[in-house]
PDB file of C-alpha atoms in Angstrom:
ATOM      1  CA  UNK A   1     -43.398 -19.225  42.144  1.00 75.00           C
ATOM      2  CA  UNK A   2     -43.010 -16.598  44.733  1.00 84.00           C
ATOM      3  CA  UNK A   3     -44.891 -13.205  43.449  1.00 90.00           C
ATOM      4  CA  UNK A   4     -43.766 -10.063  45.639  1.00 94.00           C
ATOM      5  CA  UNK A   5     -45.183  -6.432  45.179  1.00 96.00           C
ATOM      6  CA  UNK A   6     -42.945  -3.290  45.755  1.00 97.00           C
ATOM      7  CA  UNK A   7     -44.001   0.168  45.702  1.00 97.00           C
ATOM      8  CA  UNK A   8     -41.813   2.944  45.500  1.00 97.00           C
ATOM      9  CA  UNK A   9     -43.579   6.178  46.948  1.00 97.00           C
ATOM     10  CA  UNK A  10     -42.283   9.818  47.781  1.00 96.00           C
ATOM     11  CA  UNK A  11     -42.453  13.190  46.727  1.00 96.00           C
ATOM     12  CA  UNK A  12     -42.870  14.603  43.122  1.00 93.00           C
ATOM     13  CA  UNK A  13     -40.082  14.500  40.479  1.00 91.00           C
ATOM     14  CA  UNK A  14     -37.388  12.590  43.212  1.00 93.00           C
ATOM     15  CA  UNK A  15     -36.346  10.239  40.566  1.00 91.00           C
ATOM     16  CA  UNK A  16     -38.944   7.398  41.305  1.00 93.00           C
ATOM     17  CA  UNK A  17     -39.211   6.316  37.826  1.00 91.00           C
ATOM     18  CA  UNK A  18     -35.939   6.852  36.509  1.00 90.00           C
ATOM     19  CA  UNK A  19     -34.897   4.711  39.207  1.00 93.00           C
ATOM     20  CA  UNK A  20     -37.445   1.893  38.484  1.00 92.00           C
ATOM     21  CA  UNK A  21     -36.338   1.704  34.867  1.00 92.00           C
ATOM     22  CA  UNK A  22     -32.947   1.214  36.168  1.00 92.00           C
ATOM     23  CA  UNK A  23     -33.658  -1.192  38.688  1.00 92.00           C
ATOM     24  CA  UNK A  24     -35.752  -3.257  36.714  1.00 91.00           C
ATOM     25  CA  UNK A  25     -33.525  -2.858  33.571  1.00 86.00           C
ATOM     26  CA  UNK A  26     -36.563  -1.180  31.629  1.00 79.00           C
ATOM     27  CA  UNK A  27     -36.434   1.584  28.877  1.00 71.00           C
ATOM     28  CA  UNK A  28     -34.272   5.096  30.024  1.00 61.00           C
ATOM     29  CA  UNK A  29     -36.489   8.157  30.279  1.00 59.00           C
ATOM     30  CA  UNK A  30     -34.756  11.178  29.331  1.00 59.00           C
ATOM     31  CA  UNK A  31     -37.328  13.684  29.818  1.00 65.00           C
ATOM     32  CA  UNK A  32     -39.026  14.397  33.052  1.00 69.00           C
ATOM     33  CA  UNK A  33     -42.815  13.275  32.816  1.00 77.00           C
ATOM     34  CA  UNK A  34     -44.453  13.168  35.725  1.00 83.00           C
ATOM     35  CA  UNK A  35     -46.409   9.647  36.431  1.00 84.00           C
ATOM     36  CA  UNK A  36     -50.166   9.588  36.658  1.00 86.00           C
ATOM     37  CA  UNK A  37     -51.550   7.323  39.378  1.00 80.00           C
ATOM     38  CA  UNK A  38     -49.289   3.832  38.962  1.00 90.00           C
ATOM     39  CA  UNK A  39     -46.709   2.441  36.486  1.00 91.00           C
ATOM     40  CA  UNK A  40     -46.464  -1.770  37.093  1.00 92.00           C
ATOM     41  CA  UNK A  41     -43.292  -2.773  35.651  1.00 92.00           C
ATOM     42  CA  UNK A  42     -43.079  -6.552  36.326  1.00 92.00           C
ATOM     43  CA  UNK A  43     -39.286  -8.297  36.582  1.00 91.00           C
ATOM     44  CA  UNK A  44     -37.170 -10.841  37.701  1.00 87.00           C
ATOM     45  CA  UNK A  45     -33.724 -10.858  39.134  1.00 82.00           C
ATOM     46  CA  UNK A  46     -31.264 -13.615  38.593  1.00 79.00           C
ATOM     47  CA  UNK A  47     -29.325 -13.003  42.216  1.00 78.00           C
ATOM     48  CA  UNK A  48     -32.971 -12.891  43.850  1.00 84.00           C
ATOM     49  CA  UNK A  49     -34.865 -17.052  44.382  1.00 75.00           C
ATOM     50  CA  UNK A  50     -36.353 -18.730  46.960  1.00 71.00           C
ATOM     51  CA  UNK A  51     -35.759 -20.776  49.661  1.00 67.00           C
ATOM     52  CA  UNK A  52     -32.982 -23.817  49.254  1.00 58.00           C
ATOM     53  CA  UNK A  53     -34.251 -24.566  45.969  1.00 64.00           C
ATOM     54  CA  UNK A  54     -33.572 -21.791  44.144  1.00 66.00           C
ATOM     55  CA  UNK A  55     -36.454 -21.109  42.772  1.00 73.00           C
ATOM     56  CA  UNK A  56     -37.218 -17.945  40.421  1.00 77.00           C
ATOM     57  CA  UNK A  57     -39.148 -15.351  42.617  1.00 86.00           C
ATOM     58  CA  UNK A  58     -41.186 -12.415  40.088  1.00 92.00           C
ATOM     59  CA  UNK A  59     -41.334  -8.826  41.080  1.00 94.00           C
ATOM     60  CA  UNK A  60     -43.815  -6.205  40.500  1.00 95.00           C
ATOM     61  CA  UNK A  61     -42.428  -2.875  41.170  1.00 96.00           C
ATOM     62  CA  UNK A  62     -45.315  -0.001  41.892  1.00 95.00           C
ATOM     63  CA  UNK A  63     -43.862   3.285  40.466  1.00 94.00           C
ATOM     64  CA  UNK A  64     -46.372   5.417  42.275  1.00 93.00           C
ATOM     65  CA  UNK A  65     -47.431   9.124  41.461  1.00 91.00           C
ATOM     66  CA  UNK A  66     -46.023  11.115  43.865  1.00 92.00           C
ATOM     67  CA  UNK A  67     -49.059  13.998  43.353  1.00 91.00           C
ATOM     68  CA  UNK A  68     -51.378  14.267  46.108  1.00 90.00           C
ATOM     69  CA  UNK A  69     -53.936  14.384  43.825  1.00 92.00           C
ATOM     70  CA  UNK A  70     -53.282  10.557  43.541  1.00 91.00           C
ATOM     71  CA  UNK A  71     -54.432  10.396  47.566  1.00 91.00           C
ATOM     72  CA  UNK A  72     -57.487   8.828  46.788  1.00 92.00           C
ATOM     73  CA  UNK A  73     -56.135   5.653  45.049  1.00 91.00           C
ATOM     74  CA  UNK A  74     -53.165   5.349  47.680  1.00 92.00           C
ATOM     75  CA  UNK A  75     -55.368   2.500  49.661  1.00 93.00           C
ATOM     76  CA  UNK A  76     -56.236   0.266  46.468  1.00 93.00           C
ATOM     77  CA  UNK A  77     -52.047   0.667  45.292  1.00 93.00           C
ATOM     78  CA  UNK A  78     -51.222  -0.384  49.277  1.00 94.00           C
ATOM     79  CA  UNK A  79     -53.016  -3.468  49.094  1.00 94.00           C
ATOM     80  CA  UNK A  80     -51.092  -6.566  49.225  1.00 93.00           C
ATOM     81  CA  UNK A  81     -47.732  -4.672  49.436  1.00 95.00           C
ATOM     82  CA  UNK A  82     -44.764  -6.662  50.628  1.00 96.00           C
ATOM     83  CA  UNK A  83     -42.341  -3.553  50.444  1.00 97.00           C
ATOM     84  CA  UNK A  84     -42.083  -0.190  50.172  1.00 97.00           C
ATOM     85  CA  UNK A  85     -38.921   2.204  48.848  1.00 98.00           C
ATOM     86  CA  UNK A  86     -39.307   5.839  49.716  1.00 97.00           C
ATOM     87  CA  UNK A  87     -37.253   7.997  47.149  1.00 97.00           C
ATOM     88  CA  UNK A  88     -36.612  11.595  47.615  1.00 96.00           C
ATOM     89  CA  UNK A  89     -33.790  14.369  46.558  1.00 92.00           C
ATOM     90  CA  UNK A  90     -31.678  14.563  49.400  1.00 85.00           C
ATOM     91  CA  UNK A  91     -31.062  18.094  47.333  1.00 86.00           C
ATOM     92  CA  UNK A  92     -34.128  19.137  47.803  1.00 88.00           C
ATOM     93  CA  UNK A  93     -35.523  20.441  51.448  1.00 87.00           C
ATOM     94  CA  UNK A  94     -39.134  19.868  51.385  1.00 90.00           C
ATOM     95  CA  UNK A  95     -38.699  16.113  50.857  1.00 92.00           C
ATOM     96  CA  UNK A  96     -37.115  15.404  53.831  1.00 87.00           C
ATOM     97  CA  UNK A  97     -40.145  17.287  55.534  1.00 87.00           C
ATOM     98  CA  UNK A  98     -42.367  15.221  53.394  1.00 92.00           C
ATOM     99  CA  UNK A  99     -40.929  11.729  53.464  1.00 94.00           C
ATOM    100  CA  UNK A 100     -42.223  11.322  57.712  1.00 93.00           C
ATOM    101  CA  UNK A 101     -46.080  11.636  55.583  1.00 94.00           C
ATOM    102  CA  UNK A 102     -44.837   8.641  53.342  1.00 95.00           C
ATOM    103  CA  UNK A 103     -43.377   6.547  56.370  1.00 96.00           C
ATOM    104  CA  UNK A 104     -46.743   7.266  58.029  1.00 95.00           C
ATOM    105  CA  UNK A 105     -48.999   6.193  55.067  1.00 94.00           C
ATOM    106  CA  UNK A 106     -47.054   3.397  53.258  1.00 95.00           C
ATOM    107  CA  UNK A 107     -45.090   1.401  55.603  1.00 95.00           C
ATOM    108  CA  UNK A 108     -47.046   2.446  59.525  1.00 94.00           C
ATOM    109  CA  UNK A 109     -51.009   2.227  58.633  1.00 91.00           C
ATOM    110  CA  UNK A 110     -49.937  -1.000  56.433  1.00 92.00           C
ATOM    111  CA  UNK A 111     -48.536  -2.529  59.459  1.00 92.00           C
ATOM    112  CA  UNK A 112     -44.907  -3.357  57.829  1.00 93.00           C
ATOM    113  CA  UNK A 113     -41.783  -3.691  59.599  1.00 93.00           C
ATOM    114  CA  UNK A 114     -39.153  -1.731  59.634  1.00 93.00           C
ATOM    115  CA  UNK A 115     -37.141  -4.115  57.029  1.00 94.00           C
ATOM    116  CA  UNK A 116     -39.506  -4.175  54.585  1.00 96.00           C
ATOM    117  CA  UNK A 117     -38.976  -0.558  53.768  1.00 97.00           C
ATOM    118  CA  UNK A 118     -35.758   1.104  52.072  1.00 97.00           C
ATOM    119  CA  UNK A 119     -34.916   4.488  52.132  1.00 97.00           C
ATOM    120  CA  UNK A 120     -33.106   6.134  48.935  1.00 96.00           C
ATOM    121  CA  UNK A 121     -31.612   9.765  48.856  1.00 94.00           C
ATOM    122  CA  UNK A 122     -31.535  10.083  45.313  1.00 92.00           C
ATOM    123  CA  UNK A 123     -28.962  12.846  43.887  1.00 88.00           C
ATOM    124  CA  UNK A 124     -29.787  14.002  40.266  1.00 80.00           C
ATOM    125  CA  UNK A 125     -26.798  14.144  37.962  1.00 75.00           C
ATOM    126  CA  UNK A 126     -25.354  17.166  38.187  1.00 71.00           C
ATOM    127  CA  UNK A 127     -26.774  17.885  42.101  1.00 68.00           C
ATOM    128  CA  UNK A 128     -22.376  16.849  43.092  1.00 61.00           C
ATOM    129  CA  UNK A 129     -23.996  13.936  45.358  1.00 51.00           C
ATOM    130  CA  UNK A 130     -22.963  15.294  48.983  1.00 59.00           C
ATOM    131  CA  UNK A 131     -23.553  11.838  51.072  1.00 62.00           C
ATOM    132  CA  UNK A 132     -23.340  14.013  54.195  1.00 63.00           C
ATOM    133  CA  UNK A 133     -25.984  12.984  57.266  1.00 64.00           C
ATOM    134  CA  UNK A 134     -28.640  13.758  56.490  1.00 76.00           C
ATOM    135  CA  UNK A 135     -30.649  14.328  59.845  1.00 79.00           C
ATOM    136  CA  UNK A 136     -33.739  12.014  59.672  1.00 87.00           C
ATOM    137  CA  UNK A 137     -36.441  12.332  62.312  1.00 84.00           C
ATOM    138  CA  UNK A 138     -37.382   8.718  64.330  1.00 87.00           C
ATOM    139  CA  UNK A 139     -38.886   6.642  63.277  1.00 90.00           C
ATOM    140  CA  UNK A 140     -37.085   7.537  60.222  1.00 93.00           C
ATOM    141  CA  UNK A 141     -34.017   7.002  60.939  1.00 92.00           C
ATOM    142  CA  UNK A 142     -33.836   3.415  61.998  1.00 92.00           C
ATOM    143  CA  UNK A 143     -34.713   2.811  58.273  1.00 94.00           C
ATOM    144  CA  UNK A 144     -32.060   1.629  56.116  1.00 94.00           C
ATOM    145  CA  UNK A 145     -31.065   4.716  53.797  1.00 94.00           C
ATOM    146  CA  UNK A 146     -29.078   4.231  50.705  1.00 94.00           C
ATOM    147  CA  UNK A 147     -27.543   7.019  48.638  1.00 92.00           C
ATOM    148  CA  UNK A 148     -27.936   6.366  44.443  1.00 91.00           C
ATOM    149  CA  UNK A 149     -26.349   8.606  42.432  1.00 88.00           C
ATOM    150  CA  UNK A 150     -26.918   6.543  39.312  1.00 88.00           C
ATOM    151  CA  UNK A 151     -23.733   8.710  37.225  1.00 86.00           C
ATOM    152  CA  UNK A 152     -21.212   8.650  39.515  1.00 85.00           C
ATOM    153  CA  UNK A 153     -21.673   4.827  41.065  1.00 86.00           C
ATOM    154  CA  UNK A 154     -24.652   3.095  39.675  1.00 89.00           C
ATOM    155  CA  UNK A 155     -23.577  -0.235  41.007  1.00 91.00           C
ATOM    156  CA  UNK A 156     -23.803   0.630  44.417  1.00 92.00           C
ATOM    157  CA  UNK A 157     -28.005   1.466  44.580  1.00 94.00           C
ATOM    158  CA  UNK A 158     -28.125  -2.478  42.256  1.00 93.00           C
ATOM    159  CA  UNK A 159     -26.326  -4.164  45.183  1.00 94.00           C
ATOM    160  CA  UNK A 160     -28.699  -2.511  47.550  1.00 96.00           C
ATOM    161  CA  UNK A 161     -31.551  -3.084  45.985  1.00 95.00           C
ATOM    162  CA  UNK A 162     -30.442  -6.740  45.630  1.00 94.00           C
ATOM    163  CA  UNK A 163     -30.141  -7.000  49.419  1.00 95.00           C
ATOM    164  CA  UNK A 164     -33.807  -5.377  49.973  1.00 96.00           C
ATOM    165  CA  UNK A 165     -35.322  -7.784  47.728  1.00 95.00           C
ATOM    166  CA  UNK A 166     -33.554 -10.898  49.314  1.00 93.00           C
ATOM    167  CA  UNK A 167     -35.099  -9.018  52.484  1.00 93.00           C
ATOM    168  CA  UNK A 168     -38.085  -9.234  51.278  1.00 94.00           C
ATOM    169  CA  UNK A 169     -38.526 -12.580  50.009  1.00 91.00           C
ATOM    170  CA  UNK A 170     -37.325 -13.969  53.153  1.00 89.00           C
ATOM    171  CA  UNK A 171     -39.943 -12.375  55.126  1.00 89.00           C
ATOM    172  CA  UNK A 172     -42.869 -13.195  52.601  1.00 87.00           C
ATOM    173  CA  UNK A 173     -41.539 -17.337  52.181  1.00 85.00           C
ATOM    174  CA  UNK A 174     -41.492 -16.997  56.162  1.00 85.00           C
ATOM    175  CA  UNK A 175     -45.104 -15.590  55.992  1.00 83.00           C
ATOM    176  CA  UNK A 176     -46.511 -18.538  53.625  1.00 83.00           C
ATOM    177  CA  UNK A 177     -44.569 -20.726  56.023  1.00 83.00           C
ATOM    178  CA  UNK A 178     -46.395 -19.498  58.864  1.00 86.00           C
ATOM    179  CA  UNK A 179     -49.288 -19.600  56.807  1.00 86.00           C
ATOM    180  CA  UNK A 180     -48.869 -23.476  55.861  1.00 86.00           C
ATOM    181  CA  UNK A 181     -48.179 -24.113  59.288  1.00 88.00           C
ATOM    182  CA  UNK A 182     -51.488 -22.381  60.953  1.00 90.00           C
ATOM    183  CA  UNK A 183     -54.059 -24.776  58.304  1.00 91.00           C
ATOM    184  CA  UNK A 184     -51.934 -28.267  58.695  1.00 89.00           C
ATOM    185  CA  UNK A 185     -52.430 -27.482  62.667  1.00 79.00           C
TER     186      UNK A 185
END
């Protein structure tokens, strides 16, 4: 069975975890508590296999403290990461300032591509989800950015995040591949 590990990274309270539950179909927080160090929630998604023979891929999804504090532990969450999802509050200012640290950290000094990482602007209920452009520096913006606004059109962010993690199991079953191919030769 294919295994693949996701983290999703970015600034404090940006809706990681609210989104991860909903992602992942786990339990709905109602109350804002921020997460200390990791969360691991482990899934599976039906429109998600491998290869031609359809077979069941499993997900862990990292739900990493956005707190600096957490800095230290960032290399030991990285390890073995397939994909990385940077949330932050479009609404908010200082995120999109911050989010060029998180590209830097998670997806550059790991040495992932460019499709293994999603970008979400994330609009609280209530924030009256303005989709407008949102002017991301490069490398930035040649990411993939998807707006969730999980009141007004949840469905939109779960056909996104369907696509990603197609994305991503292509690239790690091409990755074994290679990696079958390199010890038979």
């Amino acid at each position: 069975m294919l295994k693949a590990k996701i983290l999703f990274v970015g600034p404090c309270e940006s809706g990681k975890t609210v989104l991860a539950n909903f992602l992942t179909e786990s339990s709905d927080i109602t109350e804002y508590n921020p997460t200390q160090g990791v969360r691991i929630l482990e899934f599976e998604n039906p429109h998600v296999t491998s290869g031609d023979k359809g077979t069941a891929c499993e997900f862990e999804l990292w739900d990493c403290g956005g707190d600096p504090k957490f800095e230290s532990c960032w290399p030991a969450l990285m390890k073995d990461s397939h994909g990385v999802v940077i949330v932050f509050n479009a609404d908010t200012p200082s995120h999109l300032k911050e989010i060029d640290m998180w590209y830097s950290c998670f997806v550059q000094q790991q040495l992932l591509q460019d499709t293994q990482c999603l970008l979400i602007a994330h609009h609280k209920p209530g924030s009256g989800s303005d989709k407008g452009n949102l002017s991301l520096s490069p490398p930035l913006n040649k990411l993939k950015l998807v707006h969730s606004n999980l009141e007004d059109d949840p469905e939109e962010i779960r056909v996104e995040f369907i696509k990603y993690l197609k994305s991503i199991v292509n690239s790690v079953s091409e990755s074994r591949d290679r990696e079958e191919m390199s010890i038979i030769t």
